[in-house]
């Protein structure tokens, strides 16, 4: 017999069969457990999302602070070197507050900032290369030499030009690192171009 005949001829059996296959309503306790588990799952997702976002923002803020400190230290060093060269050209490097002492102090500050960048970005070769430029050559201890043998301002000018050129080039290269810290994705190529071997990762 078909479905309709079964229902009409044997209503009792039909009803029992329908009740047997009908979905059983979950108990109130099970409903509450499911609701609590769903809430906990959503809470866990929210906590992970918040932690990830906070960590990401903290990383961005740290990089920006580091970039700002490096930029500031570089500009302070450039200013100190220019003042020193001007004093040497005027022949007053040994009078008043010693500009060489300021150069040394600002050089140490800049070197410390480069060490911090190197610690935060151990795969970058830029900080070590920049520290080598800062400590060696015309910007290192040699900054004091080759002035005394020249007596006139015009004789000392090529030495001042050499030192100023070196500090300007160092500042330009430091700016590449500053930009890479501020926006690493967009400036990766520039950093790799300026400091080719293992410069960025």
CSV table of C-alpha atoms in Angstrom, one decimal:
chain,number,residue,atom,x,y,z
A,1,UNK,CA,0.0,0.0,0.0
A,2,UNK,CA,1.1,3.5,-0.6
A,3,UNK,CA,1.8,6.2,1.9
A,4,UNK,CA,-1.8,7.6,2.0
A,5,UNK,CA,-3.4,4.2,2.3
A,6,UNK,CA,-1.1,3.3,5.2
A,7,UNK,CA,-2.1,6.4,7.0
A,8,UNK,CA,-5.8,5.8,6.4
A,9,UNK,CA,-5.9,2.1,7.2
A,10,UNK,CA,-3.5,1.9,10.1
A,11,UNK,CA,-3.3,5.3,11.8
A,12,UNK,CA,-1.7,3.9,15.0
A,13,UNK,CA,1.2,2.3,13.2
A,14,UNK,CA,1.6,5.4,11.0
A,15,UNK,CA,1.8,7.7,14.0
A,16,UNK,CA,4.3,5.5,15.8
A,17,UNK,CA,6.5,5.3,12.7
A,18,UNK,CA,6.4,9.1,12.2
A,19,UNK,CA,7.4,9.6,15.8
A,20,UNK,CA,10.3,7.2,15.5
A,21,UNK,CA,11.9,8.9,12.6
A,22,UNK,CA,11.1,12.5,13.7
A,23,UNK,CA,14.2,14.5,14.9
A,24,UNK,CA,14.6,14.5,18.7
A,25,UNK,CA,14.7,18.0,20.2
A,26,UNK,CA,17.9,18.5,22.1
A,27,UNK,CA,17.7,18.8,25.9
A,28,UNK,CA,17.9,22.3,27.4
A,29,UNK,CA,21.2,21.4,29.0
A,30,UNK,CA,22.7,20.4,25.7
A,31,UNK,CA,21.4,23.6,24.1
A,32,UNK,CA,23.1,25.6,26.8
A,33,UNK,CA,26.4,23.7,26.5
A,34,UNK,CA,26.4,24.3,22.7
A,35,UNK,CA,25.7,28.0,23.3
A,36,UNK,CA,28.5,28.3,25.8
A,37,UNK,CA,31.0,26.5,23.5
A,38,UNK,CA,30.0,28.8,20.6
A,39,UNK,CA,30.5,31.9,22.8
A,40,UNK,CA,33.9,30.6,23.9
A,41,UNK,CA,34.9,29.9,20.4
A,42,UNK,CA,34.0,33.5,19.3
A,43,UNK,CA,35.7,34.9,22.3
A,44,UNK,CA,38.9,32.9,21.5
A,45,UNK,CA,38.8,34.2,17.9
A,46,UNK,CA,38.4,37.7,19.2
A,47,UNK,CA,41.3,37.4,21.6
A,48,UNK,CA,43.6,36.0,18.9
A,49,UNK,CA,42.6,38.7,16.5
A,50,UNK,CA,43.1,41.5,19.1
A,51,UNK,CA,46.5,40.0,20.1
A,52,UNK,CA,47.6,39.8,16.5
A,53,UNK,CA,46.5,43.3,15.7
A,54,UNK,CA,48.1,44.7,18.8
A,55,UNK,CA,51.4,42.9,18.1
A,56,UNK,CA,51.4,44.2,14.5
A,57,UNK,CA,50.7,47.7,15.6
A,58,UNK,CA,53.4,47.5,18.3
A,59,UNK,CA,55.9,46.3,15.7
A,60,UNK,CA,55.0,49.3,13.4
A,61,UNK,CA,55.3,51.7,16.3
A,62,UNK,CA,58.7,50.3,17.4
A,63,UNK,CA,60.0,50.5,13.8
A,64,UNK,CA,58.8,54.1,13.5
A,65,UNK,CA,60.4,55.1,16.8
A,66,UNK,CA,63.6,53.4,15.8
A,67,UNK,CA,63.5,55.2,12.4
A,68,UNK,CA,62.9,58.6,14.1
A,69,UNK,CA,65.8,58.1,16.6
A,70,UNK,CA,68.2,57.1,13.8
A,71,UNK,CA,67.2,60.0,11.6
A,72,UNK,CA,67.5,62.4,14.5
A,73,UNK,CA,71.0,61.1,15.5
A,74,UNK,CA,72.2,61.3,11.9
A,75,UNK,CA,71.1,64.9,11.5
A,76,UNK,CA,72.7,65.8,14.8
A,77,UNK,CA,76.0,64.2,13.7
A,78,UNK,CA,75.8,66.0,10.3
A,79,UNK,CA,75.3,69.4,12.1
A,80,UNK,CA,78.2,68.7,14.5
A,81,UNK,CA,80.5,67.8,11.6
A,82,UNK,CA,79.5,70.9,9.6
A,83,UNK,CA,80.1,73.1,12.7
A,84,UNK,CA,83.5,71.5,13.2
A,85,UNK,CA,84.5,72.1,9.5
A,86,UNK,CA,83.3,75.7,9.7
A,87,UNK,CA,85.3,76.2,12.9
A,88,UNK,CA,88.4,74.7,11.2
A,89,UNK,CA,88.0,77.0,8.2
A,90,UNK,CA,87.7,80.0,10.5
A,91,UNK,CA,90.7,78.8,12.5
A,92,UNK,CA,88.8,78.8,15.7
A,93,UNK,CA,88.5,75.0,16.3
A,94,UNK,CA,90.6,75.3,19.5
A,95,UNK,CA,88.6,78.3,21.1
A,96,UNK,CA,85.4,78.2,23.1
A,97,UNK,CA,83.3,75.0,23.4
A,98,UNK,CA,85.4,72.4,21.5
A,99,UNK,CA,83.4,71.4,18.4
A,100,UNK,CA,85.4,68.2,18.1
A,101,UNK,CA,84.1,67.0,21.4
A,102,UNK,CA,80.6,67.5,20.1
A,103,UNK,CA,81.4,65.5,16.9
A,104,UNK,CA,82.7,62.6,19.0
A,105,UNK,CA,79.6,62.7,21.2
A,106,UNK,CA,77.2,62.8,18.3
A,107,UNK,CA,79.2,60.1,16.5
A,108,UNK,CA,78.8,57.8,19.5
A,109,UNK,CA,75.1,58.5,19.6
A,110,UNK,CA,74.7,57.6,16.0
A,111,UNK,CA,76.8,54.5,16.3
A,112,UNK,CA,74.5,53.4,19.2
A,113,UNK,CA,71.4,53.9,17.1
A,114,UNK,CA,72.9,51.8,14.3
A,115,UNK,CA,73.7,49.0,16.8
A,116,UNK,CA,70.0,49.1,17.9
A,117,UNK,CA,68.9,48.7,14.3
A,118,UNK,CA,71.4,45.9,13.8
A,119,UNK,CA,70.1,44.0,16.9
A,120,UNK,CA,66.5,44.4,15.7
A,121,UNK,CA,67.3,43.4,12.0
A,122,UNK,CA,70.3,41.0,12.3
A,123,UNK,CA,70.1,40.0,8.6
A,124,UNK,CA,70.6,43.5,7.4
A,125,UNK,CA,74.1,44.4,6.4
A,126,UNK,CA,73.3,48.1,6.3
A,127,UNK,CA,73.9,49.0,10.0
A,128,UNK,CA,77.4,47.4,10.1
A,129,UNK,CA,78.3,49.0,6.8
A,130,UNK,CA,77.2,52.4,8.0
A,131,UNK,CA,79.0,52.0,11.3
A,132,UNK,CA,82.2,51.2,9.4
A,133,UNK,CA,81.8,54.5,7.4
A,134,UNK,CA,81.1,56.4,10.6
A,135,UNK,CA,84.1,55.1,12.5
A,136,UNK,CA,86.6,54.9,9.7
A,137,UNK,CA,87.7,57.2,7.0
A,138,UNK,CA,87.3,61.0,7.1
A,139,UNK,CA,84.5,60.8,9.7
A,140,UNK,CA,86.4,58.7,12.3
A,141,UNK,CA,89.4,59.7,14.2
A,142,UNK,CA,90.9,61.0,10.9
A,143,UNK,CA,88.5,63.9,11.1
A,144,UNK,CA,91.1,65.7,13.3
A,145,UNK,CA,94.0,65.3,10.9
A,146,UNK,CA,95.2,67.2,7.8
A,147,UNK,CA,94.1,70.6,9.1
A,148,UNK,CA,97.1,71.7,11.0
A,149,UNK,CA,99.5,71.7,8.0
A,150,UNK,CA,97.4,74.1,6.1
A,151,UNK,CA,97.7,77.8,7.2
A,152,UNK,CA,95.0,79.6,5.2
A,153,UNK,CA,91.3,79.2,4.8
A,154,UNK,CA,91.6,78.4,1.1
A,155,UNK,CA,94.2,75.7,1.8
A,156,UNK,CA,91.9,74.1,4.4
A,157,UNK,CA,88.8,74.2,2.2
A,158,UNK,CA,89.4,71.0,0.2
A,159,UNK,CA,89.7,69.1,3.5
A,160,UNK,CA,86.4,70.7,4.7
A,161,UNK,CA,84.8,69.7,1.4
A,162,UNK,CA,86.0,66.2,1.8
A,163,UNK,CA,84.7,65.8,5.3
A,164,UNK,CA,81.3,67.5,4.5
A,165,UNK,CA,80.9,65.3,1.4
A,166,UNK,CA,81.6,62.1,3.5
A,167,UNK,CA,79.0,63.1,6.1
A,168,UNK,CA,76.4,64.1,3.5
A,169,UNK,CA,76.8,60.7,1.8
A,170,UNK,CA,76.5,58.9,5.1
A,171,UNK,CA,73.4,60.8,6.0
A,172,UNK,CA,71.9,59.9,2.5
A,173,UNK,CA,72.6,56.2,3.1
A,174,UNK,CA,71.1,56.3,6.6
A,175,UNK,CA,68.0,57.8,5.1
A,176,UNK,CA,67.6,54.6,3.1
A,177,UNK,CA,67.6,52.6,6.3
A,178,UNK,CA,65.2,55.1,7.9
A,179,UNK,CA,62.7,54.7,5.1
A,180,UNK,CA,63.1,50.9,5.2
A,181,UNK,CA,62.2,50.9,8.9
A,182,UNK,CA,59.2,53.2,8.3
A,183,UNK,CA,57.7,51.2,5.5
A,184,UNK,CA,59.6,47.9,5.0
A,185,UNK,CA,57.5,46.5,2.1
A,186,UNK,CA,57.8,49.4,-0.2
A,187,UNK,CA,61.5,50.2,0.4
A,188,UNK,CA,62.9,46.7,0.3
A,189,UNK,CA,64.3,47.1,-3.2
A,190,UNK,CA,65.9,50.5,-2.4
A,191,UNK,CA,67.6,48.9,0.7
A,192,UNK,CA,68.8,46.0,-1.4
A,193,UNK,CA,70.2,48.3,-4.1
A,194,UNK,CA,72.1,50.5,-1.6
A,195,UNK,CA,73.4,47.5,0.6
A,196,UNK,CA,73.3,44.6,-1.8
A,197,UNK,CA,74.5,41.5,0.0
A,198,UNK,CA,71.9,40.3,2.6
A,199,UNK,CA,70.7,43.9,3.1
A,200,UNK,CA,67.1,43.0,3.9
A,201,UNK,CA,65.0,40.1,4.8
